[in-house]
mmCIF file of N, CA and C and ligand atoms in Angstrom:
data_model
loop_
_atom_site.group_PDB
_atom_site.id
_atom_site.type_symbol
_atom_site.label_atom_id
_atom_site.label_comp_id
_atom_site.label_asym_id
_atom_site.label_seq_id
_atom_site.Cartn_x
_atom_site.Cartn_y
_atom_site.Cartn_z
ATOM 1 N N MET A 1 3.694 -1.824 13.664
ATOM 2 C CA MET A 1 3.645 -0.219 12.322
ATOM 3 C C MET A 1 4.197 -0.099 11.325
ATOM 4 N N VAL A 2 3.347 0.229 10.493
ATOM 5 C CA VAL A 2 3.475 -1.356 9.358
ATOM 6 C C VAL A 2 3.296 0.412 8.141
ATOM 7 N N ASN A 3 4.416 0.231 6.996
ATOM 8 C CA ASN A 3 4.211 1.666 6.172
ATOM 9 C C ASN A 3 3.111 1.387 4.835
ATOM 10 N N CYS A 4 2.667 2.297 3.997
ATOM 11 C CA CYS A 4 1.791 2.121 2.902
ATOM 12 C C CYS A 4 2.431 1.377 2.278
ATOM 13 N N SER A 5 2.820 0.365 1.782
ATOM 14 C CA SER A 5 2.954 -0.531 0.790
ATOM 15 C C SER A 5 3.745 1.202 -0.760
ATOM 16 N N PHE A 6 2.508 1.043 -1.024
ATOM 17 C CA PHE A 6 2.437 2.588 -1.875
ATOM 18 C C PHE A 6 3.507 4.134 -1.780
ATOM 19 N N CYS A 7 3.321 5.139 -1.183
ATOM 20 C CA CYS A 7 3.269 6.219 -0.540
ATOM 21 C C CYS A 7 4.848 6.012 0.525
ATOM 22 N N GLY A 8 4.379 5.050 1.283
ATOM 23 C CA GLY A 8 5.547 4.286 2.229
ATOM 24 C C GLY A 8 5.519 5.262 3.578
ATOM 25 N N LYS A 9 3.980 5.841 3.250
ATOM 26 C CA LYS A 9 3.902 7.065 4.941
ATOM 27 C C LYS A 9 3.527 5.684 6.099
ATOM 28 N N LYS A 10 2.942 5.793 7.101
ATOM 29 C CA LYS A 10 3.426 5.027 8.492
ATOM 30 C C LYS A 10 1.377 4.971 8.142
ATOM 31 N N ILE A 11 1.548 3.314 9.122
ATOM 32 C CA ILE A 11 0.073 3.414 9.209
ATOM 33 C C ILE A 11 -0.426 3.376 10.630
ATOM 34 N N GLU A 12 -0.965 3.990 11.361
ATOM 35 C CA GLU A 12 -1.213 2.960 12.467
ATOM 36 C C GLU A 12 -1.688 2.469 12.906
ATOM 37 N N ARG A 13 -1.688 1.597 13.537
ATOM 38 C CA ARG A 13 -2.677 -0.551 13.286
ATOM 39 C C ARG A 13 -4.196 0.270 13.650
ATOM 40 N N GLY A 14 -4.883 -0.666 13.279
ATOM 41 C CA GLY A 14 -5.723 -0.221 13.430
ATOM 42 C C GLY A 14 -6.714 0.861 12.290
ATOM 43 N N SER A 15 -5.972 1.077 11.607
ATOM 44 C CA SER A 15 -6.179 2.643 10.669
ATOM 45 C C SER A 15 -5.147 1.776 9.196
ATOM 46 N N GLY A 16 -6.199 1.844 8.163
ATOM 47 C CA GLY A 16 -5.319 1.575 6.630
ATOM 48 C C GLY A 16 -5.789 -0.209 6.475
ATOM 49 N N LYS A 17 -5.692 -0.379 5.166
ATOM 50 C CA LYS A 17 -6.001 -1.636 4.470
ATOM 51 C C LYS A 17 -5.467 -2.478 4.752
ATOM 52 N N MET A 18 -5.209 -3.384 5.051
ATOM 53 C CA MET A 18 -4.469 -4.258 4.561
ATOM 54 C C MET A 18 -4.758 -5.290 2.683
ATOM 55 N N VAL A 19 -4.221 -5.810 2.126
ATOM 56 C CA VAL A 19 -4.072 -6.125 0.826
ATOM 57 C C VAL A 19 -3.305 -7.850 1.031
ATOM 58 N N VAL A 20 -4.025 -8.690 0.647
ATOM 59 C CA VAL A 20 -3.442 -9.685 0.591
ATOM 60 C C VAL A 20 -3.534 -10.099 -1.371
ATOM 61 N N LYS A 21 -2.034 -10.164 -2.439
ATOM 62 C CA LYS A 21 -2.665 -10.503 -3.193
ATOM 63 C C LYS A 21 -2.580 -12.180 -3.032
ATOM 64 N N ASN A 22 -3.334 -13.012 -4.455
ATOM 65 C CA ASN A 22 -3.233 -14.054 -4.678
ATOM 66 C C ASN A 22 -1.326 -15.049 -4.671
ATOM 67 N N SER A 23 -1.021 -14.312 -5.329
ATOM 68 C CA SER A 23 0.649 -14.581 -5.001
ATOM 69 C C SER A 23 0.665 -14.463 -3.164
ATOM 70 N N GLY A 24 0.285 -14.270 -2.324
ATOM 71 C CA GLY A 24 0.482 -14.244 -1.411
ATOM 72 C C GLY A 24 1.246 -13.443 -0.520
ATOM 73 N N LYS A 25 1.651 -12.051 -1.468
ATOM 74 C CA LYS A 25 1.721 -10.772 -1.322
ATOM 75 C C LYS A 25 1.817 -10.026 -0.385
ATOM 76 N N ILE A 26 1.984 -9.283 0.680
ATOM 77 C CA ILE A 26 0.960 -8.537 1.436
ATOM 78 C C ILE A 26 0.921 -6.691 1.495
ATOM 79 N N PHE A 27 0.474 -6.413 0.311
ATOM 80 C CA PHE A 27 0.800 -4.731 1.485
ATOM 81 C C PHE A 27 -0.205 -4.227 2.031
ATOM 82 N N TYR A 28 0.208 -3.605 2.193
ATOM 83 C CA TYR A 28 -0.600 -2.282 3.167
ATOM 84 C C TYR A 28 -0.945 -0.791 2.569
ATOM 85 N N PHE A 29 -1.492 -0.560 2.493
ATOM 86 C CA PHE A 29 -1.909 1.075 1.997
ATOM 87 C C PHE A 29 -3.173 1.628 3.489
ATOM 88 N N CYS A 30 -2.925 3.347 3.033
ATOM 89 C CA CYS A 30 -2.468 4.196 4.485
ATOM 90 C C CYS A 30 -4.296 4.499 3.303
ATOM 91 N N SER A 31 -4.043 4.891 2.824
ATOM 92 C CA SER A 31 -6.508 5.410 1.929
ATOM 93 C C SER A 31 -5.785 4.647 0.716
ATOM 94 N N SER A 32 -7.457 4.381 -0.101
ATOM 95 C CA SER A 32 -8.263 4.004 -1.074
ATOM 96 C C SER A 32 -7.582 3.742 -2.033
ATOM 97 N N LYS A 33 -6.894 6.089 -2.397
ATOM 98 C CA LYS A 33 -6.598 6.306 -2.582
ATOM 99 C C LYS A 33 -5.111 5.205 -3.170
ATOM 100 N N CYS A 34 -4.124 5.552 -2.675
ATOM 101 C CA CYS A 34 -2.553 4.660 -2.683
ATOM 102 C C CYS A 34 -3.006 2.837 -3.340
ATOM 103 N N GLU A 35 -3.599 2.205 -2.884
ATOM 104 C CA GLU A 35 -4.153 1.168 -3.132
ATOM 105 C C GLU A 35 -4.995 1.046 -5.142
ATOM 106 N N LYS A 36 -5.400 1.277 -5.199
ATOM 107 C CA LYS A 36 -5.534 1.821 -5.984
ATOM 108 C C LYS A 36 -4.564 2.357 -7.325
ATOM 109 N N ASN A 37 -3.224 3.034 -6.506
ATOM 110 C CA ASN A 37 -3.082 3.162 -7.885
ATOM 111 C C ASN A 37 -1.548 2.498 -7.541
ATOM 112 N N LEU A 38 -1.483 1.498 -6.371
ATOM 113 C CA LEU A 38 -1.094 0.724 -7.116
ATOM 114 C C LEU A 38 -1.752 -1.145 -8.224
ATOM 115 N N LEU A 39 -2.572 -0.939 -7.293
ATOM 116 C CA LEU A 39 -3.257 -2.330 -7.433
ATOM 117 C C LEU A 39 -4.294 -1.940 -9.470
ATOM 118 N N LYS A 40 -4.653 -0.667 -9.350
ATOM 119 C CA LYS A 40 -5.027 -0.627 -10.259
ATOM 120 C C LYS A 40 -4.564 0.433 -11.543
ATOM 121 N N LEU A 41 -3.424 0.959 -11.325
ATOM 122 C CA LEU A 41 -2.609 1.922 -12.222
ATOM 123 C C LEU A 41 -1.116 0.614 -11.785
ATOM 124 N N LYS A 42 -1.332 -0.318 -11.831
ATOM 125 C CA LYS A 42 0.241 -0.064 -11.299
ATOM 126 C C LYS A 42 1.245 0.410 -11.602
ATOM 127 N N ARG A 43 1.465 1.555 -10.607
ATOM 128 C CA ARG A 43 2.096 1.974 -11.302
ATOM 129 C C ARG A 43 3.234 1.565 -9.153
ATOM 130 N N ALA A 44 4.281 1.838 -9.570
ATOM 131 C CA ALA A 44 5.724 1.044 -8.700
ATOM 132 C C ALA A 44 5.531 2.369 -7.387
ATOM 133 N N PRO A 45 5.690 1.226 -6.922
ATOM 134 C CA PRO A 45 6.084 1.886 -5.053
ATOM 135 C C PRO A 45 7.574 3.158 -5.280
ATOM 136 N N LYS A 46 6.788 4.725 -4.684
ATOM 137 C CA LYS A 46 7.982 5.752 -4.201
ATOM 138 C C LYS A 46 8.709 4.558 -4.300
ATOM 139 N N LYS A 47 9.644 5.118 -4.016
ATOM 140 C CA LYS A 47 11.328 4.413 -3.372
ATOM 141 C C LYS A 47 11.670 5.602 -2.804
ATOM 142 N N LEU A 48 11.870 4.979 -1.124
ATOM 143 C CA LEU A 48 11.947 5.827 -0.513
ATOM 144 C C LEU A 48 13.911 5.522 0.419
ATOM 145 N N SER A 49 14.498 6.541 -0.199
ATOM 146 C CA SER A 49 15.630 5.731 -0.148
ATOM 147 C C SER A 49 16.518 6.679 1.588
HETATM 148 ZN ZN1 LIG B 101 0.179 6.142 1.188
#
């Protein structure tokens, strides 16, 4: 199981979305909303301590 790269929410296998950037970095998103927030708006992911 992975966590959303933006909001940190758990993503079940088979759901969510994986994005591989040109740099080779892999992002996982629970929803397209999180994807847009991170990739388009370039907001920093919320850090969960
Ligand atoms: Zn998310």
